[in-house]
Amino acid sequence: MKRFLTLFAAVLCYLSVFSQGHYTGSSFNPGDYFAPHPGWIIPVWYGYANMDYRNASGNKSDVLINPAPGNPTSLHIKQNVVTNSFILMAIYGGKGKILGANWGMMAIPMLNSPTANIALDYYSSQTGSGNYVFTNKSLGFGDMYVQPVWLSWTKGKFIYAVNYGFWAPTGRYKPHDLDNGGHGYWSHNIRVAGSVKTDPKVSVTLAATMELNSWQHDTDFKEGSHLTFDLGSSYLLNKRGDMVGLFSHYTTQVSDDKGTNGGFVSDRIAGLGGFVSYWITPMKIGVMGRLTQNFAGKNRFAGTAVQAGVNILIPNGSH
């Protein structure tokens, strides 16, 4: 049971907000790839991120090169981009088994200020040279994540998982608009994960996520697919279920962008971070803090993200 006591999956895309596409590496803590125990989990999160653009050489730059066909424009952007996000989630752990696996589902609507993804989309859609300063401080609904397939199997000290989720374009999107809260396209996440207990208090997790994107609404652009590897470990501090842990990720673009709009350059990024969780009331109310630092970014915004949240559990029996 203790393996699931720190299930805070609320740190998806708009809290880390360093990727193109929707999914961002290190979005989950090491134990969060596996289905929760029966009942409801209601996390409430706030996230802050501070980012700078990294060019194809991996250096901080105020110049964004947009080599789209027929538009070899050099744009000067004002560093940096700061974002804020608020997320209310609903996570459900089901009773019984599906294909011999524990199962669950989750839904994540979110309220956010424009992210670095949206800033990059805005900059790369410009058609003239000059300075473009991203100064929007508006707050609105972002795209929504739904994970209807969440299966995990346990065999001795090993746990395996298969997840499928999608990002629905529920956030406002209008081409070349600073008020956008979403990306204007669907993304499909297919994930496999495994974990092993190396010690009664220590577990190590590895996950691989493939993200496939659809054509963007009202534009001739399709974001390329990305493959992300997440590696992490957690340490159980006591019988209450308090934990600390480390996580890391590496994301790379594995297919080309399509269409005539947007930035036609491949990108990649890596990151490291850590978390700490504490139960105010064991098995009922807990708090958690996370810190993520991204590096080795190319053709992306990268920087530091901090998240803090409250987790409310409503148990419903046991596995």
PDB file of C-alpha atoms in Angstrom:
ATOM      1  CA  MET A   1       0.000   0.000   0.000  1.00  0.00           C
ATOM      2  CA  LYS A   2       2.832   2.410   0.822  1.00  0.00           C
ATOM      3  CA  ARG A   3       3.941   2.428  -2.806  1.00  0.00           C
ATOM      4  CA  PHE A   4       0.866   4.496  -3.705  1.00  0.00           C
ATOM      5  CA  LEU A   5       0.761   6.859  -0.769  1.00  0.00           C
ATOM      6  CA  THR A   6       2.469   9.669  -2.683  1.00  0.00           C
ATOM      7  CA  LEU A   7       0.475   9.513  -5.900  1.00  0.00           C
ATOM      8  CA  PHE A   8       0.657  13.118  -7.088  1.00  0.00           C
ATOM      9  CA  ALA A   9       0.367  12.892 -10.865  1.00  0.00           C
ATOM     10  CA  ALA A  10      -0.588  16.557 -11.164  1.00  0.00           C
ATOM     11  CA  VAL A  11       2.792  17.646 -12.435  1.00  0.00           C
ATOM     12  CA  LEU A  12       1.987  16.990 -16.075  1.00  0.00           C
ATOM     13  CA  CYS A  13       2.900  19.207 -18.977  1.00  0.00           C
ATOM     14  CA  TYR A  14       1.837  22.684 -17.866  1.00  0.00           C
ATOM     15  CA  LEU A  15       3.747  22.519 -14.619  1.00  0.00           C
ATOM     16  CA  SER A  16       7.030  21.525 -16.182  1.00  0.00           C
ATOM     17  CA  VAL A  17       6.218  23.228 -19.482  1.00  0.00           C
ATOM     18  CA  PHE A  18       9.514  22.752 -21.257  1.00  0.00           C
ATOM     19  CA  SER A  19       8.469  20.520 -24.124  1.00  0.00           C
ATOM     20  CA  GLN A  20       7.056  20.920 -27.586  1.00  0.00           C
ATOM     21  CA  GLY A  21       4.045  18.706 -27.849  1.00  0.00           C
ATOM     22  CA  HIS A  22       2.146  18.140 -24.621  1.00  0.00           C
ATOM     23  CA  TYR A  23       4.005  15.573 -22.521  1.00  0.00           C
ATOM     24  CA  THR A  24       6.989  16.696 -20.483  1.00  0.00           C
ATOM     25  CA  GLY A  25       9.514  14.301 -18.946  1.00  0.00           C
ATOM     26  CA  SER A  26       9.641  14.020 -15.141  1.00  0.00           C
ATOM     27  CA  SER A  27       5.930  14.789 -15.022  1.00  0.00           C
ATOM     28  CA  PHE A  28       5.336  11.866 -12.669  1.00  0.00           C
ATOM     29  CA  ASN A  29       7.013  10.725  -9.494  1.00  0.00           C
ATOM     30  CA  PRO A  30       8.608   7.249  -9.772  1.00  0.00           C
ATOM     31  CA  GLY A  31       5.623   5.401  -8.281  1.00  0.00           C
ATOM     32  CA  ASP A  32       2.952   7.256 -10.229  1.00  0.00           C
ATOM     33  CA  TYR A  33       3.082   5.182 -13.427  1.00  0.00           C
ATOM     34  CA  PHE A  34       1.241   2.368 -11.649  1.00  0.00           C
ATOM     35  CA  ALA A  35      -2.482   2.102 -10.912  1.00  0.00           C
ATOM     36  CA  PRO A  36      -3.590   3.424  -7.497  1.00  0.00           C
ATOM     37  CA  HIS A  37      -5.457   1.497  -4.825  1.00  0.00           C
ATOM     38  CA  PRO A  38      -9.282   1.498  -4.999  1.00  0.00           C
ATOM     39  CA  GLY A  39     -10.867   4.837  -4.259  1.00  0.00           C
ATOM     40  CA  TRP A  40     -10.522   8.474  -5.229  1.00  0.00           C
ATOM     41  CA  ILE A  41      -7.485  10.757  -5.095  1.00  0.00           C
ATOM     42  CA  ILE A  42      -8.048  14.508  -5.462  1.00  0.00           C
ATOM     43  CA  PRO A  43      -4.789  16.476  -5.898  1.00  0.00           C
ATOM     44  CA  VAL A  44      -4.714  20.281  -5.991  1.00  0.00           C
ATOM     45  CA  TRP A  45      -1.489  21.813  -7.319  1.00  0.00           C
ATOM     46  CA  TYR A  46       0.260  25.090  -8.030  1.00  0.00           C
ATOM     47  CA  GLY A  47       3.294  25.275 -10.314  1.00  0.00           C
ATOM     48  CA  TYR A  48       5.793  27.994 -11.193  1.00  0.00           C
ATOM     49  CA  ALA A  49       8.358  27.814 -14.004  1.00  0.00           C
ATOM     50  CA  ASN A  50      11.062  30.186 -15.221  1.00  0.00           C
ATOM     51  CA  MET A  51      12.465  29.444 -18.680  1.00  0.00           C
ATOM     52  CA  ASP A  52      14.906  30.685 -21.312  1.00  0.00           C
ATOM     53  CA  TYR A  53      15.134  29.687 -24.964  1.00  0.00           C
ATOM     54  CA  ARG A  54      17.986  27.348 -25.936  1.00  0.00           C
ATOM     55  CA  ASN A  55      19.071  27.278 -29.569  1.00  0.00           C
ATOM     56  CA  ALA A  56      20.306  24.386 -31.728  1.00  0.00           C
ATOM     57  CA  SER A  57      23.735  24.647 -30.076  1.00  0.00           C
ATOM     58  CA  GLY A  58      22.172  24.360 -26.631  1.00  0.00           C
ATOM     59  CA  ASN A  59      23.040  27.943 -25.682  1.00  0.00           C
ATOM     60  CA  LYS A  60      20.759  30.570 -24.173  1.00  0.00           C
ATOM     61  CA  SER A  61      19.732  32.871 -27.002  1.00  0.00           C
ATOM     62  CA  ASP A  62      17.512  35.828 -27.827  1.00  0.00           C
ATOM     63  CA  VAL A  63      17.438  34.777 -31.473  1.00  0.00           C
ATOM     64  CA  LEU A  64      14.949  32.219 -32.712  1.00  0.00           C
ATOM     65  CA  ILE A  65      15.643  30.841 -36.178  1.00  0.00           C
ATOM     66  CA  ASN A  66      12.550  29.798 -38.082  1.00  0.00           C
ATOM     67  CA  PRO A  67      13.624  27.773 -41.143  1.00  0.00           C
ATOM     68  CA  ALA A  68      10.083  27.093 -42.318  1.00  0.00           C
ATOM     69  CA  PRO A  69       9.827  26.691 -46.118  1.00  0.00           C
ATOM     70  CA  GLY A  70       9.849  30.117 -47.752  1.00  0.00           C
ATOM     71  CA  ASN A  71      10.285  31.898 -44.427  1.00  0.00           C
ATOM     72  CA  PRO A  72      13.922  31.908 -43.258  1.00  0.00           C
ATOM     73  CA  THR A  73      13.181  34.577 -40.637  1.00  0.00           C
ATOM     74  CA  SER A  74      15.457  35.502 -37.755  1.00  0.00           C
ATOM     75  CA  LEU A  75      13.437  36.657 -34.734  1.00  0.00           C
ATOM     76  CA  HIS A  76      14.722  38.389 -31.621  1.00  0.00           C
ATOM     77  CA  ILE A  77      12.839  37.380 -28.485  1.00  0.00           C
ATOM     78  CA  LYS A  78      12.932  38.915 -25.051  1.00  0.00           C
ATOM     79  CA  GLN A  79      14.215  36.477 -22.418  1.00  0.00           C
ATOM     80  CA  ASN A  80      12.543  34.964 -20.426  1.00  0.00           C
ATOM     81  CA  VAL A  81       9.159  33.239 -20.040  1.00  0.00           C
ATOM     82  CA  VAL A  82       7.559  32.810 -16.586  1.00  0.00           C
ATOM     83  CA  THR A  83       4.459  30.654 -16.165  1.00  0.00           C
ATOM     84  CA  ASN A  84       1.953  29.843 -13.422  1.00  0.00           C
ATOM     85  CA  SER A  85      -0.441  26.897 -13.350  1.00  0.00           C
ATOM     86  CA  PHE A  86      -3.278  25.662 -11.143  1.00  0.00           C
ATOM     87  CA  ILE A  87      -4.539  22.101 -11.428  1.00  0.00           C
ATOM     88  CA  LEU A  88      -7.442  20.215  -9.865  1.00  0.00           C
ATOM     89  CA  MET A  89      -7.300  16.507 -10.675  1.00  0.00           C
ATOM     90  CA  ALA A  90      -9.520  13.465 -10.315  1.00  0.00           C
ATOM     91  CA  ILE A  91      -7.844  10.043 -10.008  1.00  0.00           C
ATOM     92  CA  TYR A  92      -9.823   6.826  -9.570  1.00  0.00           C
ATOM     93  CA  GLY A  93      -8.519   3.409  -8.568  1.00  0.00           C
ATOM     94  CA  GLY A  94     -10.908   0.634  -9.585  1.00  0.00           C
ATOM     95  CA  LYS A  95     -11.887  -2.496  -7.713  1.00  0.00           C
ATOM     96  CA  GLY A  96     -11.142  -5.966  -9.042  1.00  0.00           C
ATOM     97  CA  LYS A  97      -8.884  -6.796 -11.975  1.00  0.00           C
ATOM     98  CA  ILE A  98      -8.769  -6.158 -15.722  1.00  0.00           C
ATOM     99  CA  LEU A  99      -6.680  -8.715 -17.614  1.00  0.00           C
ATOM    100  CA  GLY A 100      -5.225  -9.672 -14.247  1.00  0.00           C
ATOM    101  CA  ALA A 101      -4.071  -6.091 -13.635  1.00  0.00           C
ATOM    102  CA  ASN A 102      -4.911  -3.403 -11.120  1.00  0.00           C
ATOM    103  CA  TRP A 103      -6.516  -0.499 -12.949  1.00  0.00           C
ATOM    104  CA  GLY A 104      -7.398   3.153 -12.682  1.00  0.00           C
ATOM    105  CA  MET A 105      -8.299   6.304 -14.606  1.00  0.00           C
ATOM    106  CA  MET A 106      -7.484   9.996 -14.331  1.00  0.00           C
ATOM    107  CA  ALA A 107      -8.672  13.333 -15.673  1.00  0.00           C
ATOM    108  CA  ILE A 108      -6.729  16.595 -15.446  1.00  0.00           C
ATOM    109  CA  PRO A 109      -8.389  19.891 -16.327  1.00  0.00           C
ATOM    110  CA  MET A 110      -6.115  22.867 -15.739  1.00  0.00           C
ATOM    111  CA  LEU A 111      -5.979  26.611 -15.422  1.00  0.00           C
ATOM    112  CA  ASN A 112      -2.739  28.195 -16.600  1.00  0.00           C
ATOM    113  CA  SER A 113      -0.995  31.275 -17.875  1.00  0.00           C
ATOM    114  CA  PRO A 114       0.505  30.938 -21.368  1.00  0.00           C
ATOM    115  CA  THR A 115       3.347  28.443 -21.274  1.00  0.00           C
ATOM    116  CA  ALA A 116       6.717  28.310 -22.959  1.00  0.00           C
ATOM    117  CA  ASN A 117       5.204  25.958 -25.527  1.00  0.00           C
ATOM    118  CA  ILE A 118       2.712  28.655 -26.455  1.00  0.00           C
ATOM    119  CA  ALA A 119       5.409  31.323 -26.462  1.00  0.00           C
ATOM    120  CA  LEU A 120       7.469  29.219 -28.859  1.00  0.00           C
ATOM    121  CA  ASP A 121       4.415  28.626 -31.045  1.00  0.00           C
ATOM    122  CA  TYR A 122       3.780  32.373 -31.103  1.00  0.00           C
ATOM    123  CA  TYR A 123       7.365  33.293 -31.952  1.00  0.00           C
ATOM    124  CA  SER A 124       7.812  30.647 -34.621  1.00  0.00           C
ATOM    125  CA  SER A 125       4.617  31.748 -36.386  1.00  0.00           C
ATOM    126  CA  GLN A 126       5.866  35.313 -36.958  1.00  0.00           C
ATOM    127  CA  THR A 127       6.668  36.258 -40.543  1.00  0.00           C
ATOM    128  CA  GLY A 128       8.813  39.355 -40.128  1.00  0.00           C
ATOM    129  CA  SER A 129      12.130  40.074 -38.493  1.00  0.00           C
ATOM    130  CA  GLY A 130      12.341  42.196 -35.357  1.00  0.00           C
ATOM    131  CA  ASN A 131      11.716  42.053 -31.623  1.00  0.00           C
ATOM    132  CA  TYR A 132       8.713  40.147 -30.286  1.00  0.00           C
ATOM    133  CA  VAL A 133       8.235  40.385 -26.545  1.00  0.00           C
ATOM    134  CA  PHE A 134       6.055  37.772 -24.842  1.00  0.00           C
ATOM    135  CA  THR A 135       4.361  39.779 -22.082  1.00  0.00           C
ATOM    136  CA  ASN A 136       0.920  38.199 -21.741  1.00  0.00           C
ATOM    137  CA  LYS A 137      -0.083  37.592 -18.116  1.00  0.00           C
ATOM    138  CA  SER A 138      -3.576  36.247 -18.763  1.00  0.00           C
ATOM    139  CA  LEU A 139      -4.955  33.123 -17.081  1.00  0.00           C
ATOM    140  CA  GLY A 140      -7.308  30.640 -18.742  1.00  0.00           C
ATOM    141  CA  PHE A 141      -8.196  26.991 -19.249  1.00  0.00           C
ATOM    142  CA  GLY A 142      -5.534  24.827 -20.818  1.00  0.00           C
ATOM    143  CA  ASP A 143      -5.719  21.545 -22.695  1.00  0.00           C
ATOM    144  CA  MET A 144      -7.121  18.618 -20.700  1.00  0.00           C
ATOM    145  CA  TYR A 145      -5.394  15.280 -20.088  1.00  0.00           C
ATOM    146  CA  VAL A 146      -7.456  12.067 -19.799  1.00  0.00           C
ATOM    147  CA  GLN A 147      -5.940   8.639 -19.077  1.00  0.00           C
ATOM    148  CA  PRO A 148      -8.617   5.954 -19.597  1.00  0.00           C
ATOM    149  CA  VAL A 149      -6.133   3.040 -19.720  1.00  0.00           C
ATOM    150  CA  TRP A 150      -4.030   2.614 -16.574  1.00  0.00           C
ATOM    151  CA  LEU A 151      -3.039  -1.002 -15.932  1.00  0.00           C
ATOM    152  CA  SER A 152      -0.334  -2.467 -13.712  1.00  0.00           C
ATOM    153  CA  TRP A 153       0.730  -5.998 -12.843  1.00  0.00           C
ATOM    154  CA  THR A 154       2.684  -7.046  -9.744  1.00  0.00           C
ATOM    155  CA  LYS A 155       4.974 -10.080  -9.650  1.00  0.00           C
ATOM    156  CA  GLY A 156       7.120 -10.405  -6.561  1.00  0.00           C
ATOM    157  CA  LYS A 157       9.308  -7.316  -6.244  1.00  0.00           C
ATOM    158  CA  PHE A 158       8.554  -6.241  -9.822  1.00  0.00           C
ATOM    159  CA  ILE A 159       5.703  -4.057 -11.103  1.00  0.00           C
ATOM    160  CA  TYR A 160       4.820  -3.480 -14.770  1.00  0.00           C
ATOM    161  CA  ALA A 161       2.451  -0.953 -16.299  1.00  0.00           C
ATOM    162  CA  VAL A 162       0.821   0.007 -19.597  1.00  0.00           C
ATOM    163  CA  ASN A 163      -0.834   3.439 -19.876  1.00  0.00           C
ATOM    164  CA  TYR A 164      -2.669   5.271 -22.619  1.00  0.00           C
ATOM    165  CA  GLY A 165      -3.789   8.872 -22.311  1.00  0.00           C
ATOM    166  CA  PHE A 166      -4.683  11.753 -24.588  1.00  0.00           C
ATOM    167  CA  TRP A 167      -4.553  15.532 -24.481  1.00  0.00           C
ATOM    168  CA  ALA A 168      -7.771  17.144 -25.717  1.00  0.00           C
ATOM    169  CA  PRO A 169      -7.478  20.694 -27.175  1.00  0.00           C
ATOM    170  CA  THR A 170      -9.843  22.279 -24.633  1.00  0.00           C
ATOM    171  CA  GLY A 171      -7.671  25.356 -24.154  1.00  0.00           C
ATOM    172  CA  ARG A 172      -8.303  28.423 -26.271  1.00  0.00           C
ATOM    173  CA  TYR A 173      -6.311  28.376 -29.498  1.00  0.00           C
ATOM    174  CA  LYS A 174      -6.207  30.907 -32.333  1.00  0.00           C
ATOM    175  CA  PRO A 175      -3.261  31.013 -34.752  1.00  0.00           C
ATOM    176  CA  HIS A 176      -0.609  33.652 -33.884  1.00  0.00           C
ATOM    177  CA  ASP A 177      -2.501  34.785 -30.752  1.00  0.00           C
ATOM    178  CA  LEU A 178      -0.861  35.698 -27.430  1.00  0.00           C
ATOM    179  CA  ASP A 179      -3.997  34.775 -25.460  1.00  0.00           C
ATOM    180  CA  ASN A 180      -3.793  31.076 -26.296  1.00  0.00           C
ATOM    181  CA  GLY A 181      -4.129  28.672 -23.385  1.00  0.00           C
ATOM    182  CA  GLY A 182      -3.778  25.479 -25.407  1.00  0.00           C
ATOM    183  CA  HIS A 183      -1.928  24.089 -28.409  1.00  0.00           C
ATOM    184  CA  GLY A 184      -4.841  23.523 -30.783  1.00  0.00           C
ATOM    185  CA  TYR A 185      -4.187  19.824 -31.414  1.00  0.00           C
ATOM    186  CA  TRP A 186      -4.681  16.362 -29.913  1.00  0.00           C
ATOM    187  CA  SER A 187      -1.777  14.371 -28.500  1.00  0.00           C
ATOM    188  CA  HIS A 188      -1.762  10.630 -27.729  1.00  0.00           C
ATOM    189  CA  ASN A 189       0.570   9.246 -25.051  1.00  0.00           C
ATOM    190  CA  ILE A 190       1.461   5.535 -25.064  1.00  0.00           C
ATOM    191  CA  ARG A 191       3.575   4.462 -22.092  1.00  0.00           C
ATOM    192  CA  VAL A 192       5.186   1.311 -20.679  1.00  0.00           C
ATOM    193  CA  ALA A 193       6.853   1.281 -17.253  1.00  0.00           C
ATOM    194  CA  GLY A 194       8.539  -1.075 -14.838  1.00  0.00           C
ATOM    195  CA  SER A 195       9.677  -0.855 -11.229  1.00  0.00           C
ATOM    196  CA  VAL A 196      11.742  -3.055  -8.925  1.00  0.00           C
ATOM    197  CA  LYS A 197      12.138  -2.962  -5.156  1.00  0.00           C
ATOM    198  CA  THR A 198      15.870  -3.138  -4.516  1.00  0.00           C
ATOM    199  CA  ASP A 199      15.211  -2.869  -0.772  1.00  0.00           C
ATOM    200  CA  PRO A 200      12.056  -2.799   1.428  1.00  0.00           C
ATOM    201  CA  LYS A 201      12.376   1.007   1.421  1.00  0.00           C
ATOM    202  CA  VAL A 202      13.850   1.642  -2.039  1.00  0.00           C
ATOM    203  CA  SER A 203      12.317   1.261  -5.498  1.00  0.00           C
ATOM    204  CA  VAL A 204      13.716   2.108  -8.950  1.00  0.00           C
ATOM    205  CA  THR A 205      11.447   2.913 -11.911  1.00  0.00           C
ATOM    206  CA  LEU A 206      11.992   3.210 -15.675  1.00  0.00           C
ATOM    207  CA  ALA A 207       9.302   4.380 -18.114  1.00  0.00           C
ATOM    208  CA  ALA A 208       9.145   5.117 -21.844  1.00  0.00           C
ATOM    209  CA  THR A 209       6.482   7.404 -23.351  1.00  0.00           C
ATOM    210  CA  MET A 210       5.742   7.914 -27.043  1.00  0.00           C
ATOM    211  CA  GLU A 211       3.704  10.992 -27.912  1.00  0.00           C
ATOM    212  CA  LEU A 212       1.904  11.205 -31.272  1.00  0.00           C
ATOM    213  CA  ASN A 213       0.376  14.538 -32.310  1.00  0.00           C
ATOM    214  CA  SER A 214      -2.452  15.463 -34.676  1.00  0.00           C
ATOM    215  CA  TRP A 215      -2.640  18.381 -37.110  1.00  0.00           C
ATOM    216  CA  GLN A 216      -3.048  21.755 -35.460  1.00  0.00           C
ATOM    217  CA  HIS A 217      -6.451  23.422 -35.742  1.00  0.00           C
ATOM    218  CA  ASP A 218      -6.706  26.125 -38.446  1.00  0.00           C
ATOM    219  CA  THR A 219      -3.028  25.840 -39.426  1.00  0.00           C
ATOM    220  CA  ASP A 220      -0.984  23.731 -41.805  1.00  0.00           C
ATOM    221  CA  PHE A 221       1.238  22.292 -39.088  1.00  0.00           C
ATOM    222  CA  LYS A 222       1.739  18.952 -37.348  1.00  0.00           C
ATOM    223  CA  GLU A 223       4.204  18.618 -34.466  1.00  0.00           C
ATOM    224  CA  GLY A 224       6.614  15.691 -34.787  1.00  0.00           C
ATOM    225  CA  SER A 225       6.477  12.734 -32.401  1.00  0.00           C
ATOM    226  CA  HIS A 226       8.597  12.650 -29.240  1.00  0.00           C
ATOM    227  CA  LEU A 227      10.034   9.767 -27.233  1.00  0.00           C
ATOM    228  CA  THR A 228      10.710  10.310 -23.520  1.00  0.00           C
ATOM    229  CA  PHE A 229      12.591   8.103 -21.071  1.00  0.00           C
ATOM    230  CA  ASP A 230      11.965   8.660 -17.350  1.00  0.00           C
ATOM    231  CA  LEU A 231      14.182   7.159 -14.648  1.00  0.00           C
ATOM    232  CA  GLY A 232      13.651   7.643 -10.920  1.00  0.00           C
ATOM    233  CA  SER A 233      13.933   6.214  -7.439  1.00  0.00           C
ATOM    234  CA  SER A 234      11.991   6.694  -4.203  1.00  0.00           C
ATOM    235  CA  TYR A 235      12.896   6.079  -0.565  1.00  0.00           C
ATOM    236  CA  LEU A 236      10.305   5.324   2.123  1.00  0.00           C
ATOM    237  CA  LEU A 237      11.190   7.333   5.232  1.00  0.00           C
ATOM    238  CA  ASN A 238       8.871   5.727   7.782  1.00  0.00           C
ATOM    239  CA  LYS A 239       5.773   3.601   8.365  1.00  0.00           C
ATOM    240  CA  ARG A 240       3.541   6.641   7.834  1.00  0.00           C
ATOM    241  CA  GLY A 241       4.445   6.571   4.163  1.00  0.00           C
ATOM    242  CA  ASP A 242       6.458   9.814   3.972  1.00  0.00           C
ATOM    243  CA  MET A 243       8.884   9.704   1.045  1.00  0.00           C
ATOM    244  CA  VAL A 244      11.758  11.407  -0.736  1.00  0.00           C
ATOM    245  CA  GLY A 245      12.905  10.652  -4.249  1.00  0.00           C
ATOM    246  CA  LEU A 246      14.833  11.616  -7.350  1.00  0.00           C
ATOM    247  CA  PHE A 247      13.753  11.594 -10.993  1.00  0.00           C
ATOM    248  CA  SER A 248      15.268  12.302 -14.396  1.00  0.00           C
ATOM    249  CA  HIS A 249      14.235  12.325 -18.039  1.00  0.00           C
ATOM    250  CA  TYR A 250      15.477  12.553 -21.594  1.00  0.00           C
ATOM    251  CA  THR A 251      13.208  13.615 -24.473  1.00  0.00           C
ATOM    252  CA  THR A 252      14.046  13.571 -28.169  1.00  0.00           C
ATOM    253  CA  GLN A 253      12.066  14.245 -31.333  1.00  0.00           C
ATOM    254  CA  VAL A 254      11.779  11.058 -33.415  1.00  0.00           C
ATOM    255  CA  SER A 255       9.816  12.278 -36.457  1.00  0.00           C
ATOM    256  CA  ASP A 256       9.817  15.484 -38.476  1.00  0.00           C
ATOM    257  CA  ASP A 257       7.279  18.283 -38.223  1.00  0.00           C
ATOM    258  CA  LYS A 258       4.857  18.481 -41.154  1.00  0.00           C
ATOM    259  CA  GLY A 259       3.116  21.329 -42.962  1.00  0.00           C
ATOM    260  CA  THR A 260       4.191  24.851 -43.867  1.00  0.00           C
ATOM    261  CA  ASN A 261       3.909  26.634 -40.497  1.00  0.00           C
ATOM    262  CA  GLY A 262       5.959  26.497 -37.308  1.00  0.00           C
ATOM    263  CA  GLY A 263       9.599  25.775 -36.593  1.00  0.00           C
ATOM    264  CA  PHE A 264      10.975  22.887 -38.627  1.00  0.00           C
ATOM    265  CA  VAL A 265      13.853  21.939 -36.378  1.00  0.00           C
ATOM    266  CA  SER A 266      14.275  18.868 -34.187  1.00  0.00           C
ATOM    267  CA  ASP A 267      14.541  19.334 -30.451  1.00  0.00           C
ATOM    268  CA  ARG A 268      15.669  17.514 -27.329  1.00  0.00           C
ATOM    269  CA  ILE A 269      15.958  18.091 -23.600  1.00  0.00           C
ATOM    270  CA  ALA A 270      17.009  16.366 -20.372  1.00  0.00           C
ATOM    271  CA  GLY A 271      16.284  17.072 -16.736  1.00  0.00           C
ATOM    272  CA  LEU A 272      16.838  16.145 -13.087  1.00  0.00           C
ATOM    273  CA  GLY A 273      14.720  16.733 -10.028  1.00  0.00           C
ATOM    274  CA  GLY A 274      13.567  15.602  -6.640  1.00  0.00           C
ATOM    275  CA  PHE A 275      10.476  15.427  -4.459  1.00  0.00           C
ATOM    276  CA  VAL A 276       9.504  15.136  -0.824  1.00  0.00           C
ATOM    277  CA  SER A 277       6.090  14.088   0.515  1.00  0.00           C
ATOM    278  CA  TYR A 278       4.585  14.281   3.989  1.00  0.00           C
ATOM    279  CA  TRP A 279       1.278  12.953   5.304  1.00  0.00           C
ATOM    280  CA  ILE A 280      -0.536  15.466   7.521  1.00  0.00           C
ATOM    281  CA  THR A 281      -3.160  12.806   8.210  1.00  0.00           C
ATOM    282  CA  PRO A 282      -1.918   9.358   7.111  1.00  0.00           C
ATOM    283  CA  MET A 283      -4.003   7.864   4.278  1.00  0.00           C
ATOM    284  CA  LYS A 284      -6.187  10.992   4.104  1.00  0.00           C
ATOM    285  CA  ILE A 285      -4.362  14.296   3.522  1.00  0.00           C
ATOM    286  CA  GLY A 286      -0.792  14.817   2.374  1.00  0.00           C
ATOM    287  CA  VAL A 287       1.447  17.541   0.950  1.00  0.00           C
ATOM    288  CA  MET A 288       4.319  17.405  -1.511  1.00  0.00           C
ATOM    289  CA  GLY A 289       6.968  19.643  -3.033  1.00  0.00           C
ATOM    290  CA  ARG A 290       8.947  19.125  -6.268  1.00  0.00           C
ATOM    291  CA  LEU A 291      11.863  20.827  -7.989  1.00  0.00           C
ATOM    292  CA  THR A 292      12.935  20.149 -11.594  1.00  0.00           C
ATOM    293  CA  GLN A 293      15.949  21.550 -13.427  1.00  0.00           C
ATOM    294  CA  ASN A 294      16.168  21.028 -17.177  1.00  0.00           C
ATOM    295  CA  PHE A 295      19.402  21.066 -19.157  1.00  0.00           C
ATOM    296  CA  ALA A 296      20.885  20.040 -22.528  1.00  0.00           C
ATOM    297  CA  GLY A 297      17.937  21.723 -24.232  1.00  0.00           C
ATOM    298  CA  LYS A 298      18.108  22.287 -27.984  1.00  0.00           C
ATOM    299  CA  ASN A 299      15.492  24.347 -29.878  1.00  0.00           C
ATOM    300  CA  ARG A 300      13.401  24.525 -26.706  1.00  0.00           C
ATOM    301  CA  PHE A 301      12.691  26.653 -23.696  1.00  0.00           C
ATOM    302  CA  ALA A 302      14.396  25.222 -20.604  1.00  0.00           C
ATOM    303  CA  GLY A 303      14.786  26.241 -16.990  1.00  0.00           C
ATOM    304  CA  THR A 304      13.573  25.574 -13.473  1.00  0.00           C
ATOM    305  CA  ALA A 305      10.132  24.463 -12.292  1.00  0.00           C
ATOM    306  CA  VAL A 306       8.796  24.330  -8.737  1.00  0.00           C
ATOM    307  CA  GLN A 307       5.530  22.666  -7.703  1.00  0.00           C
ATOM    308  CA  ALA A 308       3.626  22.330  -4.440  1.00  0.00           C
ATOM    309  CA  GLY A 309       0.388  20.464  -3.843  1.00  0.00           C
ATOM    310  CA  VAL A 310      -2.150  18.934  -1.505  1.00  0.00           C
ATOM    311  CA  ASN A 311      -3.410  15.377  -1.952  1.00  0.00           C
ATOM    312  CA  ILE A 312      -6.756  14.161  -0.602  1.00  0.00           C
ATOM    313  CA  LEU A 313      -7.491  10.413  -0.487  1.00  0.00           C
ATOM    314  CA  ILE A 314     -10.928   8.844  -0.281  1.00  0.00           C
ATOM    315  CA  PRO A 315     -10.207   5.088   0.104  1.00  0.00           C
ATOM    316  CA  ASN A 316     -12.569   2.387  -1.065  1.00  0.00           C
ATOM    317  CA  GLY A 317     -11.407  -0.986   0.196  1.00  0.00           C
ATOM    318  CA  SER A 318      -8.022  -2.483  -0.742  1.00  0.00           C
ATOM    319  CA  HIS A 319      -6.387  -4.544  -3.463  1.00  0.00           C
TER     320      HIS A 319
END
